Short mmCIF file of C-alpha atoms in Angstrom, two decimals:
data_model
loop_
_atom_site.label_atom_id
_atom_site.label_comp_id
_atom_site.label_asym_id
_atom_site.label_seq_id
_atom_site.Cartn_x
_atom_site.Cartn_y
_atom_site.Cartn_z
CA UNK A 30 -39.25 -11.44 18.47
CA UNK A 31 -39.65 -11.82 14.52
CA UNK A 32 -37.00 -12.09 12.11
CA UNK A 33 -35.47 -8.80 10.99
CA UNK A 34 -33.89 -7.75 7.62
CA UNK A 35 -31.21 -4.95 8.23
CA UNK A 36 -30.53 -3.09 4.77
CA UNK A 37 -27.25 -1.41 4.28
CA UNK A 38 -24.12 -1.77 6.25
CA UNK A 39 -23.15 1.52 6.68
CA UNK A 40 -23.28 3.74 9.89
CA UNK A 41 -26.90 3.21 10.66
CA UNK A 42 -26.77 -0.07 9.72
CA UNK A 43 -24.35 -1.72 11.69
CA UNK A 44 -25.51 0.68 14.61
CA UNK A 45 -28.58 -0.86 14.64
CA UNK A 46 -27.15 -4.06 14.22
CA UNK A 47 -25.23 -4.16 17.72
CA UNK A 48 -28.26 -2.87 19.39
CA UNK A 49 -30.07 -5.73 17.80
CA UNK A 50 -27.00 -8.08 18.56
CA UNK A 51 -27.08 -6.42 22.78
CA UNK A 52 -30.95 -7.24 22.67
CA UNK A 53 -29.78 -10.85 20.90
CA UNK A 54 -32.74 -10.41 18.03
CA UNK A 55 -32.57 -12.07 15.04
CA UNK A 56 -31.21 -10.46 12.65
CA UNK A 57 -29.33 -10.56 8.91
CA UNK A 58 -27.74 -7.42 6.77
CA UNK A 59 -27.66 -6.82 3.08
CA UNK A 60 -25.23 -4.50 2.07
CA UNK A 61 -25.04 -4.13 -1.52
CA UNK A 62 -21.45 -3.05 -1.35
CA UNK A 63 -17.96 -4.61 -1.40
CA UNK A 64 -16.82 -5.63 1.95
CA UNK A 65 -14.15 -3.00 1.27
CA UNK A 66 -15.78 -0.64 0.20
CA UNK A 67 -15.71 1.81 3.12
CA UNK A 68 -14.89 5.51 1.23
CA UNK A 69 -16.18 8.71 2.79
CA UNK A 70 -15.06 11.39 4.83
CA UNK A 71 -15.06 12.19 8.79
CA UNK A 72 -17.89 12.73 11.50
CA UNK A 73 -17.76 15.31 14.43
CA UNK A 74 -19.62 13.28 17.18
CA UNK A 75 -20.76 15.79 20.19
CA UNK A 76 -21.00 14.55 23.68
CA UNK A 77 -24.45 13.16 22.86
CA UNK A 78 -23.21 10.57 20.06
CA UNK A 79 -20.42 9.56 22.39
CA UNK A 80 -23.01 8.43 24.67
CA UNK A 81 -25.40 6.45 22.41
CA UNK A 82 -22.21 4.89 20.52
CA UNK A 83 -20.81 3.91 24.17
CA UNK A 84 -23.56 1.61 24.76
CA UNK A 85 -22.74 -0.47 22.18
CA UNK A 86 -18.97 -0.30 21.42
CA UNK A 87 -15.67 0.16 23.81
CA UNK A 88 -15.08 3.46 24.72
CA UNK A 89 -11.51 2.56 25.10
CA UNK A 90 -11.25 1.99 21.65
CA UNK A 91 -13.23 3.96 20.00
CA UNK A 92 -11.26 6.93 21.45
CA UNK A 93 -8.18 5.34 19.95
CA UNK A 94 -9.29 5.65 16.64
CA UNK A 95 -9.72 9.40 16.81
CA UNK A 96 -9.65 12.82 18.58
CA UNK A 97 -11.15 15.16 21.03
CA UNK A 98 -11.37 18.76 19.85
CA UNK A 99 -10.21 21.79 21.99
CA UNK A 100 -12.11 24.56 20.36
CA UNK A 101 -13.73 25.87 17.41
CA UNK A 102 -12.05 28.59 15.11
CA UNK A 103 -13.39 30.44 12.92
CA UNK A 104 -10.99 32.51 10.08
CA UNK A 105 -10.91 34.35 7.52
CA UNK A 106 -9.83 32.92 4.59
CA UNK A 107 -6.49 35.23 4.17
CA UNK A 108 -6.18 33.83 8.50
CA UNK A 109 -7.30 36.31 10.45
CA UNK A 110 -8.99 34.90 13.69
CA UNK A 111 -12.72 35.90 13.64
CA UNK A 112 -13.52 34.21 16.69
CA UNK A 113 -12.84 31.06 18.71
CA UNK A 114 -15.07 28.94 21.26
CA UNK A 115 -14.05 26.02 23.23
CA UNK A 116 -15.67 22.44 22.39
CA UNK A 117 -16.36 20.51 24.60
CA UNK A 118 -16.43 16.51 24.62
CA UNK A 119 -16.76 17.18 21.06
CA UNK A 120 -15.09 13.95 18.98
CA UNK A 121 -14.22 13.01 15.67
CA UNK A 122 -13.27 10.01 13.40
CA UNK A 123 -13.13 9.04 10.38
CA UNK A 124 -16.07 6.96 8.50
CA UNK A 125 -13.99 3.67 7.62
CA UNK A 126 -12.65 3.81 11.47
CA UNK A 127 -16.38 4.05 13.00
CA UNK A 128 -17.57 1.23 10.47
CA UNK A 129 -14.76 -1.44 11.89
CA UNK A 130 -15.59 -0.59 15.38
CA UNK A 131 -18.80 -1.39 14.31
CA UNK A 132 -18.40 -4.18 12.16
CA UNK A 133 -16.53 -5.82 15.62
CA UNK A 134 -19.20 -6.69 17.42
CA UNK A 135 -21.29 -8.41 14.08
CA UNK A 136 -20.48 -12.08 13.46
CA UNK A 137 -19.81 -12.42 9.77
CA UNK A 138 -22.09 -14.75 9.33
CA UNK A 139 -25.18 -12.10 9.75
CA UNK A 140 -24.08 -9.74 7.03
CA UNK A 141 -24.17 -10.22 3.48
CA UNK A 142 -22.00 -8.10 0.23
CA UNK A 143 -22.76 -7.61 -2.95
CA UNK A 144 -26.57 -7.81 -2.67
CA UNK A 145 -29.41 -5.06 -3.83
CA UNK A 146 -32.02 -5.38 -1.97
CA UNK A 147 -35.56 -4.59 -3.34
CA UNK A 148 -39.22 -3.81 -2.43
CA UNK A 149 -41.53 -6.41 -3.85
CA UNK A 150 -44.15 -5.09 -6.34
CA UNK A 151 -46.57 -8.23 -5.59
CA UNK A 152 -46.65 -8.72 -2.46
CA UNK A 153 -46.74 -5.95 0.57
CA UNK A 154 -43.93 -5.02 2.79
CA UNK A 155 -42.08 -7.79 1.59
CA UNK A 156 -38.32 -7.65 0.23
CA UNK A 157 -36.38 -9.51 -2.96
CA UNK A 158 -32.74 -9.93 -3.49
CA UNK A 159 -31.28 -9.51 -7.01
CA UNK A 160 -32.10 -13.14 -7.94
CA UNK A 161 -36.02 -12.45 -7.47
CA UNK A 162 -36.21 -14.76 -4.18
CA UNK A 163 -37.76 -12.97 -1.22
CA UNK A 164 -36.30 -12.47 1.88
CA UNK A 165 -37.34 -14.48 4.62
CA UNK A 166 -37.63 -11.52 7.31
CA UNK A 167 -41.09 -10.50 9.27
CA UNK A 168 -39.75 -6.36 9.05
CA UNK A 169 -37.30 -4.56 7.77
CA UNK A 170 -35.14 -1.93 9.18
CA UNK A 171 -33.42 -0.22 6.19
CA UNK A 172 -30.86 1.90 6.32
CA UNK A 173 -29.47 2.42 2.95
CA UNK A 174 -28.19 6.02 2.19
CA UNK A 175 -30.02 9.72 1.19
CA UNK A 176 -31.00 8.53 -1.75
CA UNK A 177 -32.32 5.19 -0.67
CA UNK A 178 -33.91 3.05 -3.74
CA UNK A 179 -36.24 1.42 -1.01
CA UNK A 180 -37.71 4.71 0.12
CA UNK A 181 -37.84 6.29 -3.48
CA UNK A 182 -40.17 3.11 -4.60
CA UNK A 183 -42.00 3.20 -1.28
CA UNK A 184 -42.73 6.92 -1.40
CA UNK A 185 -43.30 7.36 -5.29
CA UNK A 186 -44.27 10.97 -4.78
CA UNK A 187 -41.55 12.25 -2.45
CA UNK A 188 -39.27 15.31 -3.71
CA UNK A 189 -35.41 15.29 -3.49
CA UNK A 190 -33.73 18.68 -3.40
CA UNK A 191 -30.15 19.51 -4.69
CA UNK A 192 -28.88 21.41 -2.09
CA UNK A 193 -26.81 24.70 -2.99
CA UNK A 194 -23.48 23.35 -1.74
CA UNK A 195 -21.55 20.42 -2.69
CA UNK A 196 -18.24 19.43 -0.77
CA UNK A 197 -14.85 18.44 -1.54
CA UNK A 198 -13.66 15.81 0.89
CA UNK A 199 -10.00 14.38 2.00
CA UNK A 200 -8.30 12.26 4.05
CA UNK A 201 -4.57 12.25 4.05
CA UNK A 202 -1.83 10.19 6.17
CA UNK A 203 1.22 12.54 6.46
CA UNK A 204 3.00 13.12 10.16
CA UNK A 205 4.49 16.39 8.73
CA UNK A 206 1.11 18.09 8.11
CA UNK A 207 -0.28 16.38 11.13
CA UNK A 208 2.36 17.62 12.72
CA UNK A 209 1.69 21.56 12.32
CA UNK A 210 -2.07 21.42 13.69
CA UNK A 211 -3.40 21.59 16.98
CA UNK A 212 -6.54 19.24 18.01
CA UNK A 213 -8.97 22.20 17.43
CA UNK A 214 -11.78 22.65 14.25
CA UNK A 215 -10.04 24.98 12.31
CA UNK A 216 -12.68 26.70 9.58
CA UNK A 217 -11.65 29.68 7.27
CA UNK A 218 -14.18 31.29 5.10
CA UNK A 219 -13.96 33.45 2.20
CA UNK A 220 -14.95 36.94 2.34
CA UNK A 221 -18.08 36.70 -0.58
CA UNK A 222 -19.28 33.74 1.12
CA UNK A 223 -20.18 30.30 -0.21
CA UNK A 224 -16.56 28.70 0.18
CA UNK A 225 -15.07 27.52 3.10
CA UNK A 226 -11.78 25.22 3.92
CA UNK A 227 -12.37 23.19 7.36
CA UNK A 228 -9.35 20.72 8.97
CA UNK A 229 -9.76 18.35 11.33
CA UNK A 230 -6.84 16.36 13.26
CA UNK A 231 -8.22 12.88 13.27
CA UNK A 232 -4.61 11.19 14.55
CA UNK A 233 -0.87 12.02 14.98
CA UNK A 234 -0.54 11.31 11.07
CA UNK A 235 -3.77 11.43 9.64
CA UNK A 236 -5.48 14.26 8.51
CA UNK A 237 -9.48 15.24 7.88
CA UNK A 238 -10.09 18.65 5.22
CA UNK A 239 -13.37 19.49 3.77
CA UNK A 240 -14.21 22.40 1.36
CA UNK A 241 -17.49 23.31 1.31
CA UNK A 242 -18.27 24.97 -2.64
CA UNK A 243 -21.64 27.06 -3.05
CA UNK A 244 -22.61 25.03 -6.44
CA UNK A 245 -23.76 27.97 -8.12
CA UNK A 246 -20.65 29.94 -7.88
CA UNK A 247 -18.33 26.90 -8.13
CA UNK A 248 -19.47 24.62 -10.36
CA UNK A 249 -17.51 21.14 -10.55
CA UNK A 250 -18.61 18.19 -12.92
CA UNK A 251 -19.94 15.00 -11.21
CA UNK A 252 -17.93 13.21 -13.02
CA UNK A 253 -14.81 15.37 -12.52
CA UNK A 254 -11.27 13.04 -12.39
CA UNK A 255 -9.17 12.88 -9.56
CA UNK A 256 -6.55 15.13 -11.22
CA UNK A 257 -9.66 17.84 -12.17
CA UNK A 258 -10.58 18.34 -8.59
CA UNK A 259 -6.84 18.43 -7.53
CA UNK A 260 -6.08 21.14 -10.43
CA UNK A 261 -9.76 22.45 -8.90
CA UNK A 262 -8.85 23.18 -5.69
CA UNK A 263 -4.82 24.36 -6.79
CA UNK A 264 -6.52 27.45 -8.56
CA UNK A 265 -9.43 27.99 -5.73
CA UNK A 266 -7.08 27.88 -2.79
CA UNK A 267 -3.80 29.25 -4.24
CA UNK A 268 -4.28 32.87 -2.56
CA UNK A 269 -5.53 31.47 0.39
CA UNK A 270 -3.48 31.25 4.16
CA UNK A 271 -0.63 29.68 4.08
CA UNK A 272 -1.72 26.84 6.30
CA UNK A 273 -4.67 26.13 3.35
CA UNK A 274 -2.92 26.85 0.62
CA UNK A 275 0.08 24.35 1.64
CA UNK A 276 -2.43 21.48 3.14
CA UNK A 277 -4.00 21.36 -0.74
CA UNK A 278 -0.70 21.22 -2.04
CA UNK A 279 0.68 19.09 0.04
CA UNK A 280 -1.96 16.42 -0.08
CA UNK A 281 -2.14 12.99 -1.97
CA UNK A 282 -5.78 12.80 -3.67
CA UNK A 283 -6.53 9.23 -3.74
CA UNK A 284 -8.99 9.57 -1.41
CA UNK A 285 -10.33 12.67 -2.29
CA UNK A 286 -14.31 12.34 -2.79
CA UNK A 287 -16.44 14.89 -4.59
CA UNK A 288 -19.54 14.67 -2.02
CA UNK A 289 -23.18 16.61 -3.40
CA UNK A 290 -25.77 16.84 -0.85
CA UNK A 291 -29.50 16.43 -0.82
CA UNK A 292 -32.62 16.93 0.87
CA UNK A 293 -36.09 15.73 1.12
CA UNK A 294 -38.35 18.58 0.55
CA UNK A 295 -40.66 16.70 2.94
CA UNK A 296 -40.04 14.43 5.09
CA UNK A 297 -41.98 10.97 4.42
CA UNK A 298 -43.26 9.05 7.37
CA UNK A 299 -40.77 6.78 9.09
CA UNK A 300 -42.28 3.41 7.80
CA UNK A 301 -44.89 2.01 5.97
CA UNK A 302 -46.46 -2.00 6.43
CA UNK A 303 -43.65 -3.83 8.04
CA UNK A 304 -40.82 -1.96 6.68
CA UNK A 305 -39.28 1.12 8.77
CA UNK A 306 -36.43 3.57 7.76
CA UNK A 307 -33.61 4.96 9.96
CA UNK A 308 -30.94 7.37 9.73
CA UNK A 309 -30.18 8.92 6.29
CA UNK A 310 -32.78 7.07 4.66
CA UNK A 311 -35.44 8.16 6.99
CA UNK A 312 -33.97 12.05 7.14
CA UNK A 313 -31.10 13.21 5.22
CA UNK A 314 -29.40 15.91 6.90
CA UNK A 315 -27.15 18.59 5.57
CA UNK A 316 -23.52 18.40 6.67
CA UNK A 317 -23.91 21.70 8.02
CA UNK A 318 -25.66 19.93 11.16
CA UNK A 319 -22.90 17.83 11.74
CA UNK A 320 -25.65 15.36 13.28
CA UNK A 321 -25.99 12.45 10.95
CA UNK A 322 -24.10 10.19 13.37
CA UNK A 323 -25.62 11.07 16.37
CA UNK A 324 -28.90 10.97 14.47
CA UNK A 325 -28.74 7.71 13.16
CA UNK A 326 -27.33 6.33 16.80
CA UNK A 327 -30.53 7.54 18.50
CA UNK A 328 -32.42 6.40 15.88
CA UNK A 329 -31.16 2.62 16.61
CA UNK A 330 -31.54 3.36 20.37
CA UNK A 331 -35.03 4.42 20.30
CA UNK A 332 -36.18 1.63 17.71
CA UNK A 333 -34.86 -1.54 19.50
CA UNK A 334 -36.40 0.04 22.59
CA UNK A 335 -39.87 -0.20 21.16
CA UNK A 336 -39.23 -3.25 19.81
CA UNK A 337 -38.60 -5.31 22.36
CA UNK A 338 -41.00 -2.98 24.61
CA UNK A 339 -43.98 -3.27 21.77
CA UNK A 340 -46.02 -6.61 20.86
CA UNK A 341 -47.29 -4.91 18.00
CA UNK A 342 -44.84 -3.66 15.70
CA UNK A 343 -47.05 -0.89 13.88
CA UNK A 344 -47.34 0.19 17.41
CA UNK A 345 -43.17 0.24 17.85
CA UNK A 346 -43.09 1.98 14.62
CA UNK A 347 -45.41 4.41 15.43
CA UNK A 348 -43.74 4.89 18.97
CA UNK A 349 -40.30 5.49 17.16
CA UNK A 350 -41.81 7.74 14.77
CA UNK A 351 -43.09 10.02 17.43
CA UNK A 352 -40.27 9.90 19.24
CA UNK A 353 -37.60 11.23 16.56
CA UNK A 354 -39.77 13.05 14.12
CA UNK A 355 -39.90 16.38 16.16
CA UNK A 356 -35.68 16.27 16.88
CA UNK A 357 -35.20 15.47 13.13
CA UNK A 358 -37.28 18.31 11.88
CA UNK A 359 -35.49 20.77 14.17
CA UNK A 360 -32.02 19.59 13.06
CA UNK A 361 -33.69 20.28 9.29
CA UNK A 362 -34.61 23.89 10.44
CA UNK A 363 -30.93 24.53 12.01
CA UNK A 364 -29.55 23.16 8.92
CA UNK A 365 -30.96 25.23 5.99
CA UNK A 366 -30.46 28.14 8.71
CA UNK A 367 -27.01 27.07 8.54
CA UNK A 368 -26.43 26.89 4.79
CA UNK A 369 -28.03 30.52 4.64
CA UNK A 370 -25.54 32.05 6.62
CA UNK A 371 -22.65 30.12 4.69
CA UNK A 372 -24.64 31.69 1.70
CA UNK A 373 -24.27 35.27 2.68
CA UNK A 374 -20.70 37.56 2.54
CA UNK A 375 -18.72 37.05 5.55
CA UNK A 376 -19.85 40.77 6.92
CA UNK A 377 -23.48 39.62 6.93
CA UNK A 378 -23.12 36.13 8.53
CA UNK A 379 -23.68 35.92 12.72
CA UNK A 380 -20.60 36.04 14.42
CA UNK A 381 -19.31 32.91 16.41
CA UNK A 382 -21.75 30.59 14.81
CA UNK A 383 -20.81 27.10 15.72
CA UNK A 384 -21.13 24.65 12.44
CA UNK A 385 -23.29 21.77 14.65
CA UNK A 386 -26.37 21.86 15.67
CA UNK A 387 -28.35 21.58 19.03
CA UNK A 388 -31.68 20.98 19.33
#
């Protein structure tokens, strides 16, 4: 099998990676990031991410590292129940968790920090690192982010969509507010629609909360402090249930992340020459899905199958292409369907409507 450049070293990257390592291909990682550098927020994995992910990690341990949800509730935002459903084999962790589990199985001498990786301009489906030397790789698999810089110079003509929603994310380590919740995906919503407080138990002291802000109603600067989206969320939340109202309050916001989503108006093929995109850089998906994970893990699964089942790798491409596209574009559909309803006043959104979705 021919030498394969793996760019980025985030979920989908180091997923592919261990399917790459299982298959023992050749392989090498650029991640343009510090080693360290593993802020972001949570992922709900449903039964069929805890499959693909068992394949290539411990179970064992990966179930240490976070926590099975009971059910789904849905409130209003002063904490009236509006409806429950139970969850089943439904799992989630936090991102710098999944990426050591990862990370485990890679031998340190295949991944590399602190370098941006490049399309070459000169010659085709070849890629440079920041000194101008070209990487010696026969594909690449690249997996660098929504916004990937490979994708945007592959695909001059592709349009990215601001989504109307950005999110306000948090992770805090406190036993006491741990303490008062329940292992279920609690999610209160505000009467007007377009704002929303979710909490998720990842551990006996550790703590997941997302707001979800319509960005036309709730406008925040990008480059808002730390301090500015504390105060921000202080004067949003303040009336809210006591369980909200105390959780922002109660929180430390050094991890706090202001997180603003986009979409590809169109999707772009999956590859082009010798260089093939997976996960977020193929697709982006809105939160509202709750599928990135899952997405990017069957992404990996189907792609080393076709490579090592495929001479020809236009042919695995092509195979992996067909394969995924059709999933992805549902997910896309369930999404925006998704964000509509979180659009709309409470009174005009369907009842019971589970915040993942199936295809």
């Amino acid at each position: 099998m021919n030498k394969i450049a793996v760019v980025g070293a985030g979920i989908s990257g180091l997923s592919i990676a261990n399917y790459l390592e299982k298959h023992q291909l050749d392989y090498h990682i650029y991640e343009r990031r510090k080693k360290d550098d593993l802020t972001g927020h949570g992922f709900l994995l449903p039964k069929e991410g805890i499959e693909y992910l068992s394949q290539i990690v411990d179970p064992s341990e990966l179930f240490k590292q976070g926590n099975f949800l009971k059910k789904y509730i849905r409130y209003s935002h002063k904490g009236k129940i509006l409806a429950e459903k139970d969850l089943h084999d439904v799992f989630v962790i936090s991102r710098s968790s999944l990426i050591n589990i990862l990370a485990r199985n890679i031998p340190p001498e295949k991944i590399t920090y602190e370098e941006t990786v490049t399309p070459c301009t000169t010659q085709k489906g070849k890629l440079k690192k920041q000194d101008g030397t070209y990487i010696d790789s026969d594909l690449a698999i690249v997996s660098d982010g929504s916004k990937s810089r490979i994708r945007r110079e592959i695909f001059k003509d592709e349009t990215m969509n601001t989504v109307q929603e950005n999110e306000i994310v948090n992770i805090i380590h406190c036993k006491d507010i741990a303490a008062r919740l329940e292992s279920n995906f609690m999610k209160y919503h505000h009467e007007d629609g377009g704002l929303t407080f979710g909490i998720l138990k990842l551990s006996e002291d550790t703590v997941l909360w997302y707001s979800q802000l319509d960005n036309q109603k709730y406008k925040i600067s990008e480059k808002s402090s730390v301090e500015s989206l504390k105060n921000y969320m202080f004067d949003i939340f303040e009336d809210w249930d006591p369980m909200v109202s105390s959780i922002v309050k109660g929180s430390n916001y050094e991890n706090v992340h202001l997180w603003r989503v986009y979409e590809l108006e169109t999707l772009n093929p999956f590859y082009k020459d010798n260089i093939v995109f997976i996960g977020d850089a193929a697709h982006p998906l809105i939160p509202f899905t709750s599928q990135g994970v899952t997405s990017a893990l069957k992404d990996s699964f189907t792609l080393t199958q076709y490579l090592t089942s495929e001479e020809n790798i236009t042919d695995a491409f092509r195979k992996y292409e067909a394969e995924r596209k059709p999933e992805i574009e549902i997910h896309i559909r369930n999404g925006r369907i998704l964000l509509d309803q979180f659009l709309k006043p409470l009174d005009q959104q369907t009842e019971n409507i589970l915040p993942i979705s199936y295809k």
